[in-house]
Short mmCIF file of C-alpha atoms in Angstrom, two decimals:
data_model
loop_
_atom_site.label_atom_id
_atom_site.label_comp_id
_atom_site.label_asym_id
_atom_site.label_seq_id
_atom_site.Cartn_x
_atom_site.Cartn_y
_atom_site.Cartn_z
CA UNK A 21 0.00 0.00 0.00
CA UNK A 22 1.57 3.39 -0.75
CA UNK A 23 -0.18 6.28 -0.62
CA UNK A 24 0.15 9.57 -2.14
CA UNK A 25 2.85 12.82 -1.47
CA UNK A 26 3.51 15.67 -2.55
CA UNK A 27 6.44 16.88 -4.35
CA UNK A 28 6.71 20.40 -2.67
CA UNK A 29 4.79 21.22 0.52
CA UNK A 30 3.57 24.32 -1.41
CA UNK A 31 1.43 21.21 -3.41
CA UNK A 32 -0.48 21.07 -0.43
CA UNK A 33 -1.89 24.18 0.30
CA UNK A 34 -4.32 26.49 -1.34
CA UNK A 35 -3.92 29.80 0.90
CA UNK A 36 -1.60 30.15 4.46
CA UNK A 37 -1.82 32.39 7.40
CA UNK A 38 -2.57 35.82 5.15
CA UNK A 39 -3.17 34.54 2.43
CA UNK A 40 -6.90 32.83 3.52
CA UNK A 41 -9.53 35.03 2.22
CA UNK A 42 -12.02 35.59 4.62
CA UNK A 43 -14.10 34.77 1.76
CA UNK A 44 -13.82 31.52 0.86
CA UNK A 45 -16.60 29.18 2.68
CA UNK A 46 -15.19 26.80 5.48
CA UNK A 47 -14.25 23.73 3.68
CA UNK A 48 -12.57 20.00 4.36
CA UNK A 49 -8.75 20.12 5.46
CA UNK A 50 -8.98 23.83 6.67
CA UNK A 51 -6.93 24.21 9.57
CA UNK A 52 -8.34 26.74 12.37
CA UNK A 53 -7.02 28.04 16.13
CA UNK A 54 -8.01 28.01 18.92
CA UNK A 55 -10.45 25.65 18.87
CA UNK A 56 -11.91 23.39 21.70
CA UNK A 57 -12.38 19.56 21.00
CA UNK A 58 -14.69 17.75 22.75
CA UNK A 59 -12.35 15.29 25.02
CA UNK A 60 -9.13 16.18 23.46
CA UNK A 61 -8.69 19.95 24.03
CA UNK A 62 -9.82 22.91 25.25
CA UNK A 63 -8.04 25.45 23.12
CA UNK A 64 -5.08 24.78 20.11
CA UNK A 65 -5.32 24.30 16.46
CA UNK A 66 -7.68 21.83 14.82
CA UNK A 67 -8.21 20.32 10.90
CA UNK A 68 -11.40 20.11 9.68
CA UNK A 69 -11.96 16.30 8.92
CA UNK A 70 -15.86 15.93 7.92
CA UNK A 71 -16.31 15.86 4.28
CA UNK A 72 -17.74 18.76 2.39
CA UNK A 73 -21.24 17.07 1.69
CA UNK A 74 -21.72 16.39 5.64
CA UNK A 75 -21.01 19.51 6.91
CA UNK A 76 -24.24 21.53 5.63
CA UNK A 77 -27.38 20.83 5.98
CA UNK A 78 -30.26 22.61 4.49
CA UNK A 79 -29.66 25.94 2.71
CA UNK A 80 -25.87 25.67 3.27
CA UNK A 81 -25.83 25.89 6.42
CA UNK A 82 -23.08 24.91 8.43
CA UNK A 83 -24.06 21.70 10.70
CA UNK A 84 -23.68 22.40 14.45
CA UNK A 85 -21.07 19.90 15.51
CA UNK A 86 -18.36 19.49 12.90
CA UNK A 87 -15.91 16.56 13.16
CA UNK A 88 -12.04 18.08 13.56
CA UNK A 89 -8.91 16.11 14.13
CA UNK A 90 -6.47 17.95 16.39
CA UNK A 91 -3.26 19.72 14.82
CA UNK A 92 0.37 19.67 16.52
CA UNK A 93 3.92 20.09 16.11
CA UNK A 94 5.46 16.61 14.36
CA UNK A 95 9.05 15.65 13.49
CA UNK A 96 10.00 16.66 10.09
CA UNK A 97 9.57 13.66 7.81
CA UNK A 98 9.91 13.67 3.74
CA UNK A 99 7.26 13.22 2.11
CA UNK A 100 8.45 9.45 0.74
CA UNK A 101 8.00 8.44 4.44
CA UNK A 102 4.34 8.86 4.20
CA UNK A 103 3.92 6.66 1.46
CA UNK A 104 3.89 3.98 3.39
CA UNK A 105 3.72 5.03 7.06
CA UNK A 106 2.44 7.52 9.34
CA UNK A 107 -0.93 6.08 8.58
CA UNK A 108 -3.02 8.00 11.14
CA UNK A 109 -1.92 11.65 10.74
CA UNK A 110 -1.89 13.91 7.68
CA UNK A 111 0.94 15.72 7.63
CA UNK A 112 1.21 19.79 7.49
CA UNK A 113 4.80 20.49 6.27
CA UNK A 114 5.68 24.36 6.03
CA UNK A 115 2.34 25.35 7.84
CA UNK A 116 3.42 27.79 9.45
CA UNK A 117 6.85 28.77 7.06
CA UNK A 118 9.40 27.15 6.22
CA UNK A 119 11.39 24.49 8.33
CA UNK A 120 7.85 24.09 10.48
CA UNK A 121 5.75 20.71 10.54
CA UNK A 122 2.96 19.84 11.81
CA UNK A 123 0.68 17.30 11.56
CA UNK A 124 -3.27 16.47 11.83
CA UNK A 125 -3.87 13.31 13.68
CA UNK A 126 -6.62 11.28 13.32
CA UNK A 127 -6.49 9.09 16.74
CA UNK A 128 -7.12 12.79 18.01
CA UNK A 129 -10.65 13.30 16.21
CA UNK A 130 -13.64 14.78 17.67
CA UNK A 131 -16.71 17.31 17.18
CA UNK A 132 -16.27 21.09 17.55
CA UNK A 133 -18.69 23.25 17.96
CA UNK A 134 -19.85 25.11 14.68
CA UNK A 135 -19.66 28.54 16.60
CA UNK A 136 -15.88 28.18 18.04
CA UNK A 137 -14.76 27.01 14.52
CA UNK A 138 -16.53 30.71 13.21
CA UNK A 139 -15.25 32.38 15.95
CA UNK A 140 -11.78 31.06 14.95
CA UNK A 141 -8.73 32.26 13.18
CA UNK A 142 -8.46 29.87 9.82
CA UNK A 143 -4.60 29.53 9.40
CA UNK A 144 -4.55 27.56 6.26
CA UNK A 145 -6.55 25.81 3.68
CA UNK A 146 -5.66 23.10 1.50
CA UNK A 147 -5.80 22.75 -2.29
CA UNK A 148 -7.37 19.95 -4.21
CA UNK A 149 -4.58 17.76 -3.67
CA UNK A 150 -4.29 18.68 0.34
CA UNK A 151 -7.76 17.46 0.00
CA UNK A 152 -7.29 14.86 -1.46
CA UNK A 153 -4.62 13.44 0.24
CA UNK A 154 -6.06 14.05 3.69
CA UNK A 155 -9.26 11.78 2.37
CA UNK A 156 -7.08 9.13 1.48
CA UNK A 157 -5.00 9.10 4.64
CA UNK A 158 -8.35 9.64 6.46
CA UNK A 159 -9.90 6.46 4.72
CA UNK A 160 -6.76 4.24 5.03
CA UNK A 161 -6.58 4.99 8.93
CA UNK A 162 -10.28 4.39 9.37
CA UNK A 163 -10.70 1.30 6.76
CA UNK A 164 -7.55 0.35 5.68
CA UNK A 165 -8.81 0.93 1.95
CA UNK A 166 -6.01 2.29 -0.22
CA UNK A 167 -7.86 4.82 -2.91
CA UNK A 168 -6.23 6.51 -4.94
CA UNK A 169 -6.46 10.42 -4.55
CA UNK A 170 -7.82 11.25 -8.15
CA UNK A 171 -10.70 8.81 -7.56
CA UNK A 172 -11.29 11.21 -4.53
CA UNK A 173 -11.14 13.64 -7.09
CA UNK A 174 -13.37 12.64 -9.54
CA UNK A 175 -15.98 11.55 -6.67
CA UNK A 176 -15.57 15.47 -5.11
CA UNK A 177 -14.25 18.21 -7.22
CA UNK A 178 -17.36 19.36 -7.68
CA UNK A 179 -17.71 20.11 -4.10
CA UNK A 180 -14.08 21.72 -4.06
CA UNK A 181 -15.60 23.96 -7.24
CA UNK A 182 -18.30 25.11 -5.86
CA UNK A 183 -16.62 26.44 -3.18
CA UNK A 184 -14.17 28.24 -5.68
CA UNK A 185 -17.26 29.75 -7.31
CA UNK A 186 -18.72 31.01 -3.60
CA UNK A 187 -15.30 32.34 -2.87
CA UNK A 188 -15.38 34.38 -5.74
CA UNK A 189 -18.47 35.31 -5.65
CA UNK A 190 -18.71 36.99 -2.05
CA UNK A 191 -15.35 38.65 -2.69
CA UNK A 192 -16.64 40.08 -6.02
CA UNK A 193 -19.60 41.13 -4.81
CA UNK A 194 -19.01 42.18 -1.15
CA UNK A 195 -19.52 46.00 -0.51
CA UNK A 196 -20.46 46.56 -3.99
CA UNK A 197 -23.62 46.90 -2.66
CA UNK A 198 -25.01 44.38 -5.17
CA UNK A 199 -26.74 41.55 -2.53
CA UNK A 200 -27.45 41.76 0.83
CA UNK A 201 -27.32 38.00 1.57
CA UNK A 202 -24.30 37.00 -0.42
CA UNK A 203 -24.77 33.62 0.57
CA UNK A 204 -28.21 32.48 0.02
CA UNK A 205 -27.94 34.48 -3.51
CA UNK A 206 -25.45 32.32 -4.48
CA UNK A 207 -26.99 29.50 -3.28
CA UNK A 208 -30.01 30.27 -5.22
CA UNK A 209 -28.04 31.12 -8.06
CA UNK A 210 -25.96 27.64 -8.12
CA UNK A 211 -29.00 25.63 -7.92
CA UNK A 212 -30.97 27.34 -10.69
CA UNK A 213 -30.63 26.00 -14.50
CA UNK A 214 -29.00 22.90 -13.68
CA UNK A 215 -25.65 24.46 -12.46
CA UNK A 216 -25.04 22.70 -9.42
CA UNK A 217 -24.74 19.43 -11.07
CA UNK A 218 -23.32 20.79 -14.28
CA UNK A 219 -20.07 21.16 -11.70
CA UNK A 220 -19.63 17.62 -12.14
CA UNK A 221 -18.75 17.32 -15.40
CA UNK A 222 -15.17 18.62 -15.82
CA UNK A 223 -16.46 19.29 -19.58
CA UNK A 224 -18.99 22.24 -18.03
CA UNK A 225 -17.45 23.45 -15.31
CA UNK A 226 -15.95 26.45 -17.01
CA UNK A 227 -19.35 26.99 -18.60
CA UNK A 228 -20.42 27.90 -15.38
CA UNK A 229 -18.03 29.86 -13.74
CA UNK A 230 -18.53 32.38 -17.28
CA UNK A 231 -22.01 32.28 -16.17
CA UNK A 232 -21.05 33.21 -12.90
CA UNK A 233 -18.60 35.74 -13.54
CA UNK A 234 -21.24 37.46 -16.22
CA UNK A 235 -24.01 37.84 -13.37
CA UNK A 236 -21.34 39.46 -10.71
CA UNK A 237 -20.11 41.86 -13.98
CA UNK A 238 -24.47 42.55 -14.14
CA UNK A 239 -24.72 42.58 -10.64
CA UNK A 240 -21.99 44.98 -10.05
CA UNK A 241 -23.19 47.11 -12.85
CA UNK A 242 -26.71 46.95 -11.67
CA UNK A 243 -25.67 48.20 -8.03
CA UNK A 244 -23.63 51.08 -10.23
CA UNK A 245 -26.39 51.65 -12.43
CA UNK A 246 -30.09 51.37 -10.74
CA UNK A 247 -32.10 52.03 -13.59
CA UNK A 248 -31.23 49.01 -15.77
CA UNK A 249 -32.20 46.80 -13.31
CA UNK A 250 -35.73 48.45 -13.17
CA UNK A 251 -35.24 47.95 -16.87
CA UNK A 252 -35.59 44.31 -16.34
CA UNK A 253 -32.01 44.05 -17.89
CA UNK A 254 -30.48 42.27 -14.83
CA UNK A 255 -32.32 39.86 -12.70
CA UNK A 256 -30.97 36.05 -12.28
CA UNK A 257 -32.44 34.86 -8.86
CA UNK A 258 -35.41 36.29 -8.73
CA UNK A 259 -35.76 36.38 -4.85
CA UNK A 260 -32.51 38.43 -4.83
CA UNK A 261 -33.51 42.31 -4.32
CA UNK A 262 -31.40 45.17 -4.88
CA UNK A 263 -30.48 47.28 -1.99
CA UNK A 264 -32.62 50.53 -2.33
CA UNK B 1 58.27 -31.96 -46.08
CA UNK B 2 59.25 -34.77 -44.01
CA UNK B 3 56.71 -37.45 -42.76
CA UNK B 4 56.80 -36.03 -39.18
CA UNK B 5 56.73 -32.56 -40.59
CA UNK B 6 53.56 -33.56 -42.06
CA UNK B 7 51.79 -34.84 -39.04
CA UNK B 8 52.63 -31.84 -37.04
CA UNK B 9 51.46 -28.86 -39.77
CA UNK B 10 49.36 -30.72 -42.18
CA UNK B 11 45.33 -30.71 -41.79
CA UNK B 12 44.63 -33.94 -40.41
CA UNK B 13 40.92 -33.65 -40.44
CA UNK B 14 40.81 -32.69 -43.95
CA UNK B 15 40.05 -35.44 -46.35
CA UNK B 16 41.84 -35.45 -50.02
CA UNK B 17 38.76 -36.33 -51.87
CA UNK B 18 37.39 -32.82 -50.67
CA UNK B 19 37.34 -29.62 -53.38
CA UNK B 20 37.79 -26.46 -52.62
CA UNK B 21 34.67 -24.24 -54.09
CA UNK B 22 34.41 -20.79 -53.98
CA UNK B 23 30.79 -19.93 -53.38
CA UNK B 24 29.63 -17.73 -56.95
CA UNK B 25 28.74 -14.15 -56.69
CA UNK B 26 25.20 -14.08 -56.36
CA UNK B 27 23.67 -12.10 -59.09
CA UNK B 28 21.74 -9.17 -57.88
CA UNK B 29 17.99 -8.77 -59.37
CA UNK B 30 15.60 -5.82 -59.43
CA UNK B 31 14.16 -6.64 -55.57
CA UNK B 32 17.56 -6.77 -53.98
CA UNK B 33 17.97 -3.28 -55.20
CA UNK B 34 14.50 -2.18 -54.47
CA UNK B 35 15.18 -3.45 -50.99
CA UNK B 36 18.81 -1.63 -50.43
CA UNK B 37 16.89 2.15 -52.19
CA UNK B 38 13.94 2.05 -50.13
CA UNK B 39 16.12 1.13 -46.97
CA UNK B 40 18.19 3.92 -47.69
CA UNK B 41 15.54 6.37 -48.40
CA UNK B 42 13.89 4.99 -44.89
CA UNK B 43 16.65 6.06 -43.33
CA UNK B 44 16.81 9.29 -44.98
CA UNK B 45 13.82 10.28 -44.58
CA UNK B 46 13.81 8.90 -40.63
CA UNK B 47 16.39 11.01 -40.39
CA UNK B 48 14.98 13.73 -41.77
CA UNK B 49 12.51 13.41 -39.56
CA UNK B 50 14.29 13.79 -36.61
CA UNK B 51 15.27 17.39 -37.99
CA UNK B 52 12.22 18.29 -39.17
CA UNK B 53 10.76 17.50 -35.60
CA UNK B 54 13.51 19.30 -33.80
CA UNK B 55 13.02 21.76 -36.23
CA UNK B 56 9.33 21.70 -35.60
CA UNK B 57 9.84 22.02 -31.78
CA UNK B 58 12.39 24.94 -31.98
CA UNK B 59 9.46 26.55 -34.22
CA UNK B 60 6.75 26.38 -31.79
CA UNK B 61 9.19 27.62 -28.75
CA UNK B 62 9.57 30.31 -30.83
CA UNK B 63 6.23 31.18 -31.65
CA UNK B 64 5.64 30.67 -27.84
CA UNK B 65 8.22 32.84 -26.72
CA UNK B 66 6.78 35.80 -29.48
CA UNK B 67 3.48 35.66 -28.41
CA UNK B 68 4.79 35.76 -24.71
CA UNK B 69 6.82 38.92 -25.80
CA UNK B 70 3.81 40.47 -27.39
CA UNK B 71 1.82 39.89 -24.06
CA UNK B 72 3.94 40.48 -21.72
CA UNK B 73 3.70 44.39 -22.83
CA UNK B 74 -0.14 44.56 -21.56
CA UNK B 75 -1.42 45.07 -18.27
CA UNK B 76 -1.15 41.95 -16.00
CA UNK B 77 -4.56 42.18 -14.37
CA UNK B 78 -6.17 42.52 -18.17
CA UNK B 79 -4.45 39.68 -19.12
CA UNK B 80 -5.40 37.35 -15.72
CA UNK B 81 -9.11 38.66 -16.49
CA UNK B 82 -9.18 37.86 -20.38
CA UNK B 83 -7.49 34.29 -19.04
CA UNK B 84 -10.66 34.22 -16.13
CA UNK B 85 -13.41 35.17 -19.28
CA UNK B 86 -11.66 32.09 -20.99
CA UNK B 87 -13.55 29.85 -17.92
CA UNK B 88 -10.09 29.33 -15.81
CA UNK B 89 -10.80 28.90 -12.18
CA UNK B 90 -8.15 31.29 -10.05
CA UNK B 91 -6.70 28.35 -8.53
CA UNK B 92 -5.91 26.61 -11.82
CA UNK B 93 -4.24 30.41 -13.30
CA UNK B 94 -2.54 30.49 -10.53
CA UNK B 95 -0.92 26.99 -10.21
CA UNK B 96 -0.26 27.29 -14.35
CA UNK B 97 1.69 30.46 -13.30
CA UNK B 98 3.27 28.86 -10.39
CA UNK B 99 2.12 31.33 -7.44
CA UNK B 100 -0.90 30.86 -4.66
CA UNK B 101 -4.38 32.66 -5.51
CA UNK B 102 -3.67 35.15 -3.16
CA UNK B 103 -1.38 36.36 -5.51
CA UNK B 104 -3.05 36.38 -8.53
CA UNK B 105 -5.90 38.50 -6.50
CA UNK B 106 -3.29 41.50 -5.27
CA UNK B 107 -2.49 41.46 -8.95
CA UNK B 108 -6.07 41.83 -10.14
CA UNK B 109 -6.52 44.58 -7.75
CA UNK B 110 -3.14 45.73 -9.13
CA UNK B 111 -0.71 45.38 -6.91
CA UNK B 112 3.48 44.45 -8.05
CA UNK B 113 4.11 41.90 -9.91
CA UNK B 114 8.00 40.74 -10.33
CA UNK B 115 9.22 40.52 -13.63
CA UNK B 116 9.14 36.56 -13.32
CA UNK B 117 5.88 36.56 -12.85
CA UNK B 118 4.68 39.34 -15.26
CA UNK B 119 6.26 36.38 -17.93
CA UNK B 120 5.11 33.63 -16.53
CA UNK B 121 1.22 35.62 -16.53
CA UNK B 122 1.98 36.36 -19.91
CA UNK B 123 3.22 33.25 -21.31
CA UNK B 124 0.43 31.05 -20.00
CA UNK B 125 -1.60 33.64 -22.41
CA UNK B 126 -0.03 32.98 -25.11
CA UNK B 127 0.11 29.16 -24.78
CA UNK B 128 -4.13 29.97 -24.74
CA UNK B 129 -3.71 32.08 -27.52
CA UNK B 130 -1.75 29.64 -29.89
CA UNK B 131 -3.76 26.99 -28.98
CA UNK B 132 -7.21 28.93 -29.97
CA UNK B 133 -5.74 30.92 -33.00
CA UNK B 134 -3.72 28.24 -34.46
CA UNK B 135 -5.04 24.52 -32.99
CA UNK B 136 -8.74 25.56 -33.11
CA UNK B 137 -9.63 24.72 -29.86
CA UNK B 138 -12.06 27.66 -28.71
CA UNK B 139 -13.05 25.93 -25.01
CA UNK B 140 -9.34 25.88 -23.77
CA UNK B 141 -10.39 25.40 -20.06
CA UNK B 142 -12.28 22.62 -20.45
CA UNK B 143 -10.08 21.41 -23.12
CA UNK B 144 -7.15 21.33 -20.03
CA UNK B 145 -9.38 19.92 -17.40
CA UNK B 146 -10.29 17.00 -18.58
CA UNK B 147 -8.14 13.82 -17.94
CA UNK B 148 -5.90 12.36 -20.52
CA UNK B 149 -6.30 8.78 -22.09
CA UNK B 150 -8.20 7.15 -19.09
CA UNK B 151 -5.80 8.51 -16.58
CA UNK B 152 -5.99 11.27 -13.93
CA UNK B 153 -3.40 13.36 -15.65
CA UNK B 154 -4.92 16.45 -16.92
CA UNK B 155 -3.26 19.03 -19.27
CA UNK B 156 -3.34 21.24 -16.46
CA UNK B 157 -0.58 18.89 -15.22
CA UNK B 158 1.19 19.10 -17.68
CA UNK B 159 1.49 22.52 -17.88
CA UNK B 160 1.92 22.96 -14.78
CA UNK B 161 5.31 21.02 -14.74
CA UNK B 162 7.05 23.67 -16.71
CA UNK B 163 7.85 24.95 -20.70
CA UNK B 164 8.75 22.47 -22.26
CA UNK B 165 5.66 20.27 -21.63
CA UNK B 166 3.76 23.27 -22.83
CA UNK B 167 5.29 22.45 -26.45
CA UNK B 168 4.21 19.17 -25.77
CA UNK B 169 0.71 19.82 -25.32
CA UNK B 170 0.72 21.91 -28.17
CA UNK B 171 2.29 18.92 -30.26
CA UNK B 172 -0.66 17.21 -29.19
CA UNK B 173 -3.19 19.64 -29.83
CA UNK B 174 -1.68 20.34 -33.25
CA UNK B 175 -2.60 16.47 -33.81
CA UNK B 176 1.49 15.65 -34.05
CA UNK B 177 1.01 12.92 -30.59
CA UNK B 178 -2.04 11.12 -29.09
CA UNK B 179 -2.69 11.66 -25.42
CA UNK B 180 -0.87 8.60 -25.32
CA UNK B 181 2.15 9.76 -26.54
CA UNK B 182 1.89 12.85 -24.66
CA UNK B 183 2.00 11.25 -21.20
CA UNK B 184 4.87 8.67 -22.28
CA UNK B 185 7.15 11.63 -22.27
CA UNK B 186 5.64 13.49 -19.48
CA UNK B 187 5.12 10.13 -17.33
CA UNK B 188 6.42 7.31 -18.54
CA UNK B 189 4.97 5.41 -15.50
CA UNK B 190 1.50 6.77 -16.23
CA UNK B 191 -0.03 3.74 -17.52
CA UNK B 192 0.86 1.52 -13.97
CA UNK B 193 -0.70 4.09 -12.21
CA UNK B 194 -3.71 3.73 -13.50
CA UNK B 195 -6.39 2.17 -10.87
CA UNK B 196 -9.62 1.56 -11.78
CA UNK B 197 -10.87 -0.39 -8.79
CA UNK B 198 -13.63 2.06 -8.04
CA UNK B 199 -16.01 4.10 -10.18
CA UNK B 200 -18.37 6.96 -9.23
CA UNK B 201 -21.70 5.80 -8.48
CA UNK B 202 -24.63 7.99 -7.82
CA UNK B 203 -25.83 7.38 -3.72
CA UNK B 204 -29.71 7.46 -2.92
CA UNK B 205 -29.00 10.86 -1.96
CA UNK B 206 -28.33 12.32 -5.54
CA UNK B 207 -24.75 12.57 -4.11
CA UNK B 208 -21.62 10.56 -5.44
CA UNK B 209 -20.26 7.49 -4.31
CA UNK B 210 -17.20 5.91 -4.85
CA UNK B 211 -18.13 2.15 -4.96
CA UNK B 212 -15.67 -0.86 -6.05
CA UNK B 213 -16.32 -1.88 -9.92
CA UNK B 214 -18.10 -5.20 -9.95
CA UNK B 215 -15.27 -7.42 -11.69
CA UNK B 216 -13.79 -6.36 -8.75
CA UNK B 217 -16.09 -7.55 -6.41
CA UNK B 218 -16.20 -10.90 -8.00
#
């Protein structure tokens, strides 16, 4: 069984310490401080482990209890040692700069509380590989299965997208004064015409992110521009309402 | 020569009643020299393919490279949002570029970019551009999302990887290798890494599954 590395720790992360945007939804394999977990600490930093389809319920909403493994300082090891080893931890080389390592560990899991983890500083997230490398190490320590990370991938993306798409979304769109619930707009917006499941087919997705982009470039201009939207020339959700 | 000279030099094994014969000179007909032409024009023109490959790789660098000159005179943050109205994700610019998404949004909002980067911005233009103007290939995104020959490798990968796989993908758009070919010389392991023990199932919940293929199971 050998499982997958990376070739540069850089492989495994999508944003560190300032480089999070404060935008981008809480997802799988984001790594947040201080956070209390229940019987294993009351304060330190903590991974999210629950996948991305478990951790909302209706209307996106973030479930209250989340399941977190608990992140600490590990000996440096490279990266061909966790090919075959290390089997309950994913480790976090370089989180916090270079020559640092920690590591999530998975005999450390339990639920945190959906407010602490909002309340929280979010030091890192992890890019599609992270992910997907933290699922596999995840589901050999819990089953023993060895899958490989792009079946992960192809299972998920869509997931990983759509939080892309949110991302850019409330950042485009915050303080433009174009929505007032950035959120549930988009949430509308992804499940209208088919989109949401249009991100899994790799051969769409970039169909919809130009659809997205065009209704933040209408939305924008709308805010800019009142008139056109009484026009009827912008409207995409129709429960969105533009702020007088 | 004496009798004992004899029986130390001569050929003892060799009888008298044997002739010498000295094989004939085989007469050469029309297919032997068919056979010897075309095997040296096979050769010539193998090796003239050689050059005219190396040839046709130096020629594509250098188309690369202009276009990357032309582009690399615009505005970074026009050229990241003319690469975003192609259908890129930020997180696949920015890995093609080789920087984190945090970077690629200070230089939207137009913040520095290093020289380095300004090239590497507008080099993975170009690439987009060559492959649209002169492959034909109008969805380019999708076009280098989706996996290669069965495997997991995308053309993203690829790219990613550095230059010169970007004349390899556009060796491979341009018809010149099969995705097969393509990820010989990019991985020549790729086809042992291929695991198709599980496939994507839809659950009851209308959400995936990853579920172990039935020959598998059996």
């Amino acid at each position: 069984m050998k499982l997958e590395t990376w070739n540069s720790p850089d492989d495994l992360y999508r944003a560190r310490d300032d480089e999070v945007s404060d935008h981008r939804p809480l997802f799988t394999g984001d790594i947040v401080e201080p956070v209390p977990i229940g019987g294993i600490q009351t304060t330190g930093a903590a991974m999210i482990v629950t996948h991305p389809c478990a951790m909302r319920g209706r209307n996106a909403e973030l479930v209250e209890d989340i399941l977190v493994a608990k992140v600490a300082p590990h000996n440096t090891a490279r990266a061909h040692r966790w090919a075959d080893g290390f089997y309950d931890r994913m480790p976090l080389p370089d989180l916090r700069g270079t020559d640092t390592f920690e590591a999530a560990f998975f005999g450390r899991m339990g639920p945190a509380v959906r407010n602490e983890i909002e309340s929280a500083t979010r030091i890192a997230c992890l890019s599609p590989l992270g992910v997907n490398i933290l699922q596999q190490r995840l589901t050999c320590h819990l089953t023993r299965a060895d899958i490989p990370t792009g079946t992960f991938w192809e299972a998920f993306a869509h997931t990983y997208e759509e939080a892309d798409l949110l991302e850019e979304w409330t950042e485009d769109l915050a303080g433009t004064g174009a929505s007032a619930d950035l959120a549930s707009e988009f949430e509308l917006w992804i499940r209208a015409d088919n989109r949401q499941d249009q991100l899994r087919d790799p051969q769409r997705v970039a169909s919809v992110r130009l659809a997205l982009r065009a209704t933040i470039r209408e939305r924008i201009e709308a805010a800019q521009n009142p008139q056109a939207v009484d026009n009827g020339r912008v409207r995409d959700t129709p429960t969105t309402e533009r702020p007088a | 020569m004496t009798a004992n000279e004899d029986l130390l030099t001569g050929d003892r094994t060799e009888s008298a009643a044997v002739v010498r014969v000295t094989p004939p000179q085989r007469t050469r007909t029309s297919q032997d020299e068919y056979a010897e032409k075309f095997g040296y024009l096979r050769n010539q023109v193998t090796s003239m393919g050689h050059i005219v490959a190396d040839s046709h790789d130096h020629a594509l660098e250098a188309q690369l490279d202009s276009r990357t000159d032309q582009a690399a005179t615009r505005a970074v943050p026009d050229l990241l949002s003319e690469l975003a109205d192609m259908g890129f994700a930020w997180r696949t610019i920015a890995r093609l570029v080789g920087v984190t998404v945090a970077a690629t949004r200070k230089w939207r909002q137009g913040q520095h970019v290093t020289g380095q980067n300004r090239r590497a911005v507008a080099r993975l233009w170009a690439f987009v551009d060559v492959l649209r103007s002169e492959h034909l290939i109008q969805n380019v995104s999708s076009w280098m999302e989706v996996p290669l020959a069965g495997s997991s490798i995308t053309a993203v990968d690829v790219y990613a990887r550095g230059d010169e796989s970007a004349a390899l993908l556009l060796l491979h758009a341009a018809g010149h290798i099969s995705s097969d070919e393509l990820l010989d010389r990019f991985e020549p392991n790729w086809r042992s890494s291929i695991d198709d023990r599980f496939e994507i199932v839809p659950g009851s919940d209308g959400e995936p599954i990853i579920s172990m293929r039935a020959h598998e199971r059996s």
